[in-house]
CSV table of N, CA, C and O and ligand atoms in Angstrom, one decimal:
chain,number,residue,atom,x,y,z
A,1,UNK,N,109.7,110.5,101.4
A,1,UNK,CA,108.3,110.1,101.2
A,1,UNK,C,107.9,110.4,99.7
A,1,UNK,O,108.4,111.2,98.9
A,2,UNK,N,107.1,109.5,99.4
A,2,UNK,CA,106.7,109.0,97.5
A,2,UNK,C,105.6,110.5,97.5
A,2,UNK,O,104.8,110.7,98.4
A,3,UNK,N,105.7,111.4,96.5
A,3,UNK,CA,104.9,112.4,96.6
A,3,UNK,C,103.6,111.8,96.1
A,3,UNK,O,102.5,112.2,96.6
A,4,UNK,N,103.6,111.1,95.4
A,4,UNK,CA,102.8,110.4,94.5
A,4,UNK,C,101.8,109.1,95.1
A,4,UNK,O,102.3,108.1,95.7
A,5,UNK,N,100.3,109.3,95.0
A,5,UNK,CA,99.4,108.0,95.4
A,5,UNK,C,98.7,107.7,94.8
A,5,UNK,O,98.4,108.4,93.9
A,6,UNK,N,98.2,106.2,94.9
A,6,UNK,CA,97.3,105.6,94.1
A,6,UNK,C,96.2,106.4,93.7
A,6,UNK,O,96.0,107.2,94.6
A,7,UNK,N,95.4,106.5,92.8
A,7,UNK,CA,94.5,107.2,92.1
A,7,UNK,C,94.6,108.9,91.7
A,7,UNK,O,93.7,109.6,91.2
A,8,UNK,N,96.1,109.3,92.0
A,8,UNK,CA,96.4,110.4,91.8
A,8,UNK,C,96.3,110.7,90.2
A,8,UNK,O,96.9,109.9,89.5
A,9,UNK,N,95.9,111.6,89.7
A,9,UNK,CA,96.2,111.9,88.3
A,9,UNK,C,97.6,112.8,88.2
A,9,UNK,O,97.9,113.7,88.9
A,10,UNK,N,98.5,112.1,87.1
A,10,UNK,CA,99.4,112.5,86.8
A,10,UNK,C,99.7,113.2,85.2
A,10,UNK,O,99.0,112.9,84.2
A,11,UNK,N,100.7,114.1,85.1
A,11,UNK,CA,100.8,114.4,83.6
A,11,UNK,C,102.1,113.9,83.1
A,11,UNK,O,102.9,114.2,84.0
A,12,UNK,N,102.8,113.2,82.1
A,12,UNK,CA,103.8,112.4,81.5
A,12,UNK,C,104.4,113.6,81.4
A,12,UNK,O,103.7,114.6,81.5
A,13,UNK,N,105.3,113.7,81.3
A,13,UNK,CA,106.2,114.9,81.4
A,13,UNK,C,108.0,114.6,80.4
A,13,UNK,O,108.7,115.5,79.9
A,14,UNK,N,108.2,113.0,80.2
A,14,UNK,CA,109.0,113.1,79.3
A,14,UNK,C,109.1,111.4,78.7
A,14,UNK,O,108.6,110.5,79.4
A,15,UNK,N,109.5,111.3,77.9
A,15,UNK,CA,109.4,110.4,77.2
A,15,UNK,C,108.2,110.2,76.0
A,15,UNK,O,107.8,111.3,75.6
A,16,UNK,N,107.6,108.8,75.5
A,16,UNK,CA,107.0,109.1,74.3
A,16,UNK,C,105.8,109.2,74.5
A,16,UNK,O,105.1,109.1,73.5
A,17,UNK,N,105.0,109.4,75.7
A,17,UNK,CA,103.9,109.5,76.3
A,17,UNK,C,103.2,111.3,77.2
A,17,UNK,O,102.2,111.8,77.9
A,18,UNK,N,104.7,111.9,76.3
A,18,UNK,CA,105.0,113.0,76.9
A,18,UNK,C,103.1,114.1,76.6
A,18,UNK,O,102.3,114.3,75.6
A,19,UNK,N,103.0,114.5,78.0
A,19,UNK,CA,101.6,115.2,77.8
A,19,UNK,C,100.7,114.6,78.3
A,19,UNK,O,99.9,115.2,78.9
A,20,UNK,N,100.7,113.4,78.2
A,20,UNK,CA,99.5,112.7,78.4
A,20,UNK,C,99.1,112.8,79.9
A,20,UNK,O,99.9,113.0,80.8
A,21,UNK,N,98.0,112.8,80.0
A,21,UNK,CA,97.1,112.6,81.5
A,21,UNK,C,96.9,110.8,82.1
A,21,UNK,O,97.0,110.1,81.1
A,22,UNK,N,96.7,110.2,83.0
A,22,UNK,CA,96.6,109.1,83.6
A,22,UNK,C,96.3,109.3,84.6
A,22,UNK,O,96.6,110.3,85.1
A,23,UNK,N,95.6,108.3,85.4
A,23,UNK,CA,95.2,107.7,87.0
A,23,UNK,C,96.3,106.7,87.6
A,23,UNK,O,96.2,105.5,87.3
A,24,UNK,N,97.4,107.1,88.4
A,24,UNK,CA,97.8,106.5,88.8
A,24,UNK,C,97.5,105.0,89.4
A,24,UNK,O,96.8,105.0,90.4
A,25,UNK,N,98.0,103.8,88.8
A,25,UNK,CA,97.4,102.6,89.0
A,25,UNK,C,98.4,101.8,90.0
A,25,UNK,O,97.7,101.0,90.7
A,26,UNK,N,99.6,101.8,90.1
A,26,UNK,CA,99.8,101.2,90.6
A,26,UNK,C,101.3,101.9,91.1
A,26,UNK,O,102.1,102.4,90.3
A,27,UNK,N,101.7,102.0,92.9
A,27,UNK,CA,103.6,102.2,92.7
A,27,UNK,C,104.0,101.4,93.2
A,27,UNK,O,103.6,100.5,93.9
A,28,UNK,N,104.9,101.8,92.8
A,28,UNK,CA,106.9,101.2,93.3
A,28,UNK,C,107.9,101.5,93.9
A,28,UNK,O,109.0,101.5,93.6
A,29,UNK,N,107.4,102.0,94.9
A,29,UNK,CA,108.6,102.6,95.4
A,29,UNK,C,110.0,102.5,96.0
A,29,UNK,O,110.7,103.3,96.5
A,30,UNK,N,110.3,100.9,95.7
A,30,UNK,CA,111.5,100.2,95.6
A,30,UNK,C,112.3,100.6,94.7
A,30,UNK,O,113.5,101.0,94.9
A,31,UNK,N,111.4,100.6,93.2
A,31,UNK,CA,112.4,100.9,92.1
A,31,UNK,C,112.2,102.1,91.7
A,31,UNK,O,112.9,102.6,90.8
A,32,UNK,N,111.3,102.8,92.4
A,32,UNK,CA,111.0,104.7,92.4
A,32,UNK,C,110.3,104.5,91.0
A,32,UNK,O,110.5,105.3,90.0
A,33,UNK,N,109.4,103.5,90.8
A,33,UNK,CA,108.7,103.3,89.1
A,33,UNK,C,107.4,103.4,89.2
A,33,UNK,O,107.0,102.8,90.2
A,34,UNK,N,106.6,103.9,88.6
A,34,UNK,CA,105.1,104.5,88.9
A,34,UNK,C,104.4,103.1,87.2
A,34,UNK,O,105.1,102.8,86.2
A,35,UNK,N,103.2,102.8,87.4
A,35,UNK,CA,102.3,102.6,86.4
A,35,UNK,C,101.0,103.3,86.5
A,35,UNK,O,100.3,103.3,87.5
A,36,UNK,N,100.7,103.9,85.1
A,36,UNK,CA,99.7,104.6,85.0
A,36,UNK,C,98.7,104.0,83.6
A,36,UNK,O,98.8,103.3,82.7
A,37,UNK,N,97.7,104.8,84.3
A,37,UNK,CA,96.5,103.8,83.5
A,37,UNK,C,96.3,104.6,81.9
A,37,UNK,O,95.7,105.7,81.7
A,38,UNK,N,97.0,103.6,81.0
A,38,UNK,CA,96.6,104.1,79.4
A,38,UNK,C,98.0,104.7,78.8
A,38,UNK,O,98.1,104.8,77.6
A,39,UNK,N,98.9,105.0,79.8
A,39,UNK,CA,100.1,105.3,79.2
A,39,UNK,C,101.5,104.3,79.6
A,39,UNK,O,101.7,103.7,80.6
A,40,UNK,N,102.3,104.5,78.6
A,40,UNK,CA,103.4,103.5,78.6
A,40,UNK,C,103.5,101.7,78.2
A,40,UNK,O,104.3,100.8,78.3
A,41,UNK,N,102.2,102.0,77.6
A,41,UNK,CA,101.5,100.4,76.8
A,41,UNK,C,102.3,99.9,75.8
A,41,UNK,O,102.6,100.2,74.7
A,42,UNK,N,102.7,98.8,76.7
A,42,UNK,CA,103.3,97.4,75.7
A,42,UNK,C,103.0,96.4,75.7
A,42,UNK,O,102.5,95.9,76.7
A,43,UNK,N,103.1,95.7,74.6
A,43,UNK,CA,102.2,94.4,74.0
A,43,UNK,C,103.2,93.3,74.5
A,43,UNK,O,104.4,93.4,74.1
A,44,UNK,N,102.8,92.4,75.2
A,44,UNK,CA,102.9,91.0,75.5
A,44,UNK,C,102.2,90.3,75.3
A,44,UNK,O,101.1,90.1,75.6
A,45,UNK,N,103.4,89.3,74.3
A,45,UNK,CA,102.7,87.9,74.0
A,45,UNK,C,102.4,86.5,75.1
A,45,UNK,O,103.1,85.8,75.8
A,46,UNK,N,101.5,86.6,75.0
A,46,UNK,CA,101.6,85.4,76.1
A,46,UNK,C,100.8,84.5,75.7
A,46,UNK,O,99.7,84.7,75.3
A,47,UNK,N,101.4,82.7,75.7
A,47,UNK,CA,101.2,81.6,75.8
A,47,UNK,C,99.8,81.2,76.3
A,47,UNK,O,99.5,81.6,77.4
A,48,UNK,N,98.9,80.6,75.7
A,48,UNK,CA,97.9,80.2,76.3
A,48,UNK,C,97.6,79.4,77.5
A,48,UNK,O,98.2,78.4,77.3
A,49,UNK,N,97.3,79.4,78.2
A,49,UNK,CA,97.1,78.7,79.5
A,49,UNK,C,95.8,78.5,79.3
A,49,UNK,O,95.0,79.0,78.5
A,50,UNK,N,95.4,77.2,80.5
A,50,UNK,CA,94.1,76.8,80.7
A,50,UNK,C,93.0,77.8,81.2
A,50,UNK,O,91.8,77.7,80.9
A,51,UNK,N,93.5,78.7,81.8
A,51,UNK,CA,92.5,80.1,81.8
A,51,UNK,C,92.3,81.0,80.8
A,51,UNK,O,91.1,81.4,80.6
A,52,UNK,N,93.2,81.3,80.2
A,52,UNK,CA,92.9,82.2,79.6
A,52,UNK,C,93.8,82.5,77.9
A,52,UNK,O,95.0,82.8,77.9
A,53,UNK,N,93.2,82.4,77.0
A,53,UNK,CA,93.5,82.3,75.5
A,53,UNK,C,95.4,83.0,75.4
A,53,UNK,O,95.8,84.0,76.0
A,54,UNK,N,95.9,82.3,74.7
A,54,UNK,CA,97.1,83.3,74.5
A,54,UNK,C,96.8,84.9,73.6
A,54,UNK,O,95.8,85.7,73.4
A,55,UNK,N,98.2,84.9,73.1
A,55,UNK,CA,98.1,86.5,71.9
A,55,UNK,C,98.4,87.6,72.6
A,55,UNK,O,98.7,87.4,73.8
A,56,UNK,N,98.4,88.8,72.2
A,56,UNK,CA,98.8,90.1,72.3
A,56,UNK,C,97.9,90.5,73.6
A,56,UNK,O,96.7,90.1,73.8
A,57,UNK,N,98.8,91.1,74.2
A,57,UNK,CA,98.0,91.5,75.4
A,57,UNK,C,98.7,92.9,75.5
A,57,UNK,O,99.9,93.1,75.6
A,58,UNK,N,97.6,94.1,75.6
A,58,UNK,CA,98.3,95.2,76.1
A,58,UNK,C,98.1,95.5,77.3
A,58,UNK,O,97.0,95.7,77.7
A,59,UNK,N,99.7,95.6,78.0
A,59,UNK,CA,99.1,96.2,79.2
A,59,UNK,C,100.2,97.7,79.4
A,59,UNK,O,100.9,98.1,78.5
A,60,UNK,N,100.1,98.2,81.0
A,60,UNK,CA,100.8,99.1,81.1
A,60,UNK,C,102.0,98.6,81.5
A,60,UNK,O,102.1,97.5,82.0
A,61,UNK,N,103.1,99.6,81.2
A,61,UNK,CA,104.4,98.9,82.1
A,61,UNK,C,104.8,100.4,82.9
A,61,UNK,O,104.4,101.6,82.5
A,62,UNK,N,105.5,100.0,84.0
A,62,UNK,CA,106.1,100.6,84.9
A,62,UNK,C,106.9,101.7,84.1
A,62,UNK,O,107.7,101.6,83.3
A,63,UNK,N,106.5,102.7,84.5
A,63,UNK,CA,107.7,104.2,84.5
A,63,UNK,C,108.0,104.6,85.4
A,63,UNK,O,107.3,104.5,86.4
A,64,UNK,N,109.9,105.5,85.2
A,64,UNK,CA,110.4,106.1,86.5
A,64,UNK,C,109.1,107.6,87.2
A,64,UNK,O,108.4,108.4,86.7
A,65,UNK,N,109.5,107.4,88.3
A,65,UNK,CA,108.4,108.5,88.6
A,65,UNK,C,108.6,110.1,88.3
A,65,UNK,O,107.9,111.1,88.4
A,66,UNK,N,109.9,109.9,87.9
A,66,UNK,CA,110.9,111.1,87.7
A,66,UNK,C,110.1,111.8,86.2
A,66,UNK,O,110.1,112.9,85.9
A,67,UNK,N,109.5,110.9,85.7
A,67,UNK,CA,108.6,111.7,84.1
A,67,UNK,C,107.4,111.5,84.4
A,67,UNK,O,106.7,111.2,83.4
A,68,UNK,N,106.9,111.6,85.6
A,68,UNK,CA,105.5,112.2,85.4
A,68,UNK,C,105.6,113.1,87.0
A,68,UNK,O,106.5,113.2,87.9
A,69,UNK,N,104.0,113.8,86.6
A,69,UNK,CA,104.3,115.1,87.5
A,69,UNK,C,102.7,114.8,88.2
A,69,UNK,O,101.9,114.1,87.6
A,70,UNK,N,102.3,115.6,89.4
A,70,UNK,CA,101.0,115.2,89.9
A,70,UNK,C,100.7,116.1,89.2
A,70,UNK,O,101.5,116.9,88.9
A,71,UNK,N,99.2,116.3,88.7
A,71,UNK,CA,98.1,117.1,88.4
A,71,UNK,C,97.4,117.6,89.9
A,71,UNK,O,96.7,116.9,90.7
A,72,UNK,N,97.7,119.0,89.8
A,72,UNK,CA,97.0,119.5,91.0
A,72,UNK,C,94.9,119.6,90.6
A,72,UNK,O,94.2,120.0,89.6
A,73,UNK,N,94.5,119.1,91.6
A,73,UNK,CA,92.5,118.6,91.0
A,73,UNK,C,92.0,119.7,91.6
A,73,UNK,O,90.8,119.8,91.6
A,74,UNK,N,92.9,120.8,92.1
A,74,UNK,CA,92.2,122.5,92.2
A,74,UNK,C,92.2,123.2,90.9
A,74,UNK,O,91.1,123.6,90.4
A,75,UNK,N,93.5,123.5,90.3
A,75,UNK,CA,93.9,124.3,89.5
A,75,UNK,C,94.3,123.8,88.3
A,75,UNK,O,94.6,124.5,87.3
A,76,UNK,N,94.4,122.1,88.4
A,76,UNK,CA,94.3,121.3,87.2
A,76,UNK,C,95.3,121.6,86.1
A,76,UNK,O,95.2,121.4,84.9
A,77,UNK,N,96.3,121.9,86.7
A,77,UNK,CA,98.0,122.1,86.3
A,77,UNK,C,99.1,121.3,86.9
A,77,UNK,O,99.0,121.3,88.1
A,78,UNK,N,100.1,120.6,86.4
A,78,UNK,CA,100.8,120.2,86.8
A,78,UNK,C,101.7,120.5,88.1
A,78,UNK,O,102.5,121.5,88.0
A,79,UNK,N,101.5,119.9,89.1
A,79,UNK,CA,101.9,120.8,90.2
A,79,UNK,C,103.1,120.7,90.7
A,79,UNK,O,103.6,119.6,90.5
A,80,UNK,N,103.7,121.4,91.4
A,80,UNK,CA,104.8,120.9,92.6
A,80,UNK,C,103.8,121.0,93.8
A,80,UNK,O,102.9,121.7,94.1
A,81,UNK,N,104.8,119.8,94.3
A,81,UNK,CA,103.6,119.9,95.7
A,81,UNK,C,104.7,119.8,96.7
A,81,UNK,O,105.9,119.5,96.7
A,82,UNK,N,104.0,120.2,97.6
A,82,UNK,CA,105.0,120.8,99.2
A,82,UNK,C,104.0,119.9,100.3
A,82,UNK,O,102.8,120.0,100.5
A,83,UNK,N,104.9,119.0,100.8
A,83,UNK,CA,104.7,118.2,102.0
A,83,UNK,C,104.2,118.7,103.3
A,83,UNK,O,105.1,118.9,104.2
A,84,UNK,N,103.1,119.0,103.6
A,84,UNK,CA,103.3,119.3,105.0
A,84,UNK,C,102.5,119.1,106.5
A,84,UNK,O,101.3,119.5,106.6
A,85,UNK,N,103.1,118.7,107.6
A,85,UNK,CA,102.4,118.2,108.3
A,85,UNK,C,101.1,118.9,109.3
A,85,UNK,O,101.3,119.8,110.2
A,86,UNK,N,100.1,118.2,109.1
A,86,UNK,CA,98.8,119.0,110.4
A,86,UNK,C,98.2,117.6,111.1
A,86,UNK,O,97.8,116.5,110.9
A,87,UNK,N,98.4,118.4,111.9
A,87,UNK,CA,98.4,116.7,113.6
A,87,UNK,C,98.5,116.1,113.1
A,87,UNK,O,97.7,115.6,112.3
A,88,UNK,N,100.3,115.6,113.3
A,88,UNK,CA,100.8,114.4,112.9
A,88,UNK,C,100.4,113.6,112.0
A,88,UNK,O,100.5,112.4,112.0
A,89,UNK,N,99.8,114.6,110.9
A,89,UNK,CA,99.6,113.2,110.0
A,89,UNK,C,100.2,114.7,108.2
A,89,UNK,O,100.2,115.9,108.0
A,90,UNK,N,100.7,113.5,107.2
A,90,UNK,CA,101.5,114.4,106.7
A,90,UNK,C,100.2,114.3,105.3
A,90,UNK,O,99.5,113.4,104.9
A,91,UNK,N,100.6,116.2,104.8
A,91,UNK,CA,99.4,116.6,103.8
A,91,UNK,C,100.4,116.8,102.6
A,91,UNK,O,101.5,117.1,102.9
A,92,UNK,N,100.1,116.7,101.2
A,92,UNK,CA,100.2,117.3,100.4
A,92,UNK,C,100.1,118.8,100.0
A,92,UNK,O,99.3,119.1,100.8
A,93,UNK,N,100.4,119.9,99.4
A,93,UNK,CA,99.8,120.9,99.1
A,93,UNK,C,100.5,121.4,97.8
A,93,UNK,O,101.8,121.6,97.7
A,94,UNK,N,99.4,121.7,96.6
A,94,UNK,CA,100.0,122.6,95.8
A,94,UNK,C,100.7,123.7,95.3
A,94,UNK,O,99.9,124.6,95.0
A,95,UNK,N,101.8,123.9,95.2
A,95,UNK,CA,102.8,125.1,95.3
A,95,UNK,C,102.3,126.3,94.8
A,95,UNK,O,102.6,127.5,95.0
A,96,UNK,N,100.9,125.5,93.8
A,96,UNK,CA,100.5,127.0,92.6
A,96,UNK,C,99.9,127.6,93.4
A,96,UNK,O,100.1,128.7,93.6
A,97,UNK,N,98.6,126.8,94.1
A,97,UNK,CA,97.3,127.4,94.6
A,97,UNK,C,96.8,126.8,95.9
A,97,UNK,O,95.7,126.8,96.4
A,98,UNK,N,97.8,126.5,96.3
A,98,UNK,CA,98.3,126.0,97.9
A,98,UNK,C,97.3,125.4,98.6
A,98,UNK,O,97.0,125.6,99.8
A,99,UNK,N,96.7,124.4,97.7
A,99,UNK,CA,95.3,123.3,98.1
A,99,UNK,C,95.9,122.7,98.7
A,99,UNK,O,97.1,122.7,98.6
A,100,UNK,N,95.2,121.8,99.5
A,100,UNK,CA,95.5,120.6,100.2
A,100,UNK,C,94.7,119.2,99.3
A,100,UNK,O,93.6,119.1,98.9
A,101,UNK,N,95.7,118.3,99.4
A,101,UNK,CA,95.5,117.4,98.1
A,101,UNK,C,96.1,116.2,99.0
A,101,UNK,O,97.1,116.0,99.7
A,102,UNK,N,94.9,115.5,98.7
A,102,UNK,CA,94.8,114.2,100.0
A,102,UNK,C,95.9,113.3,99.5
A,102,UNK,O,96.1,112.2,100.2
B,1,ZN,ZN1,96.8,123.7,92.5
């Protein structure tokens, strides 16, 4: 199971984005690759089409999920989190301060 969900805040943890905070925007868990909102930004050029003007476009690109870490929203530190289940349905919890994190 992906520890990681949509709107989760994450901390970059390695690469050149290293530190940074984000809102998880989007996953992948095919290619185990996370996008987050404001980090990992590369510029694409793109061709004008009938909608919409060409030129530089920054968007986010996909990172492995292996370099970023959840931000625990108790204790507001990078967390490890421990999986675990109450009536059948499965919870998060922070390792530090042993919240339950939806
Ligand atoms: Zn915590």
């Amino acid at each position: 199971m992906l520890k990681l969900r949509k709107k989760d805040t994450v901390i970059v943890i390695a690469g050149k984005d290293k530190g940074k905070k984000g809102e998880v925007k989007e996953l992948l868990p095919v290619t185990r690759k996370v996008v987050v909102m404001g980090i990992n930004i590369v510029s694409k050029h793109k061709k004008t089409t009938k909608e919409k003007p060409g030129g530089i476009h920054k968007m986010e690109a996909a990172m492995s999920i292996s370099n970023v870490q959840l931000v625990c929203p108790k204790c507001n530190k990078p967390a490890r989190v421990k999986v675990l289940v109450q009536g059948g349905e499965k919870m998060r919890a922070c390792k530090k301060c042993g919240e339950t994190i939806i």
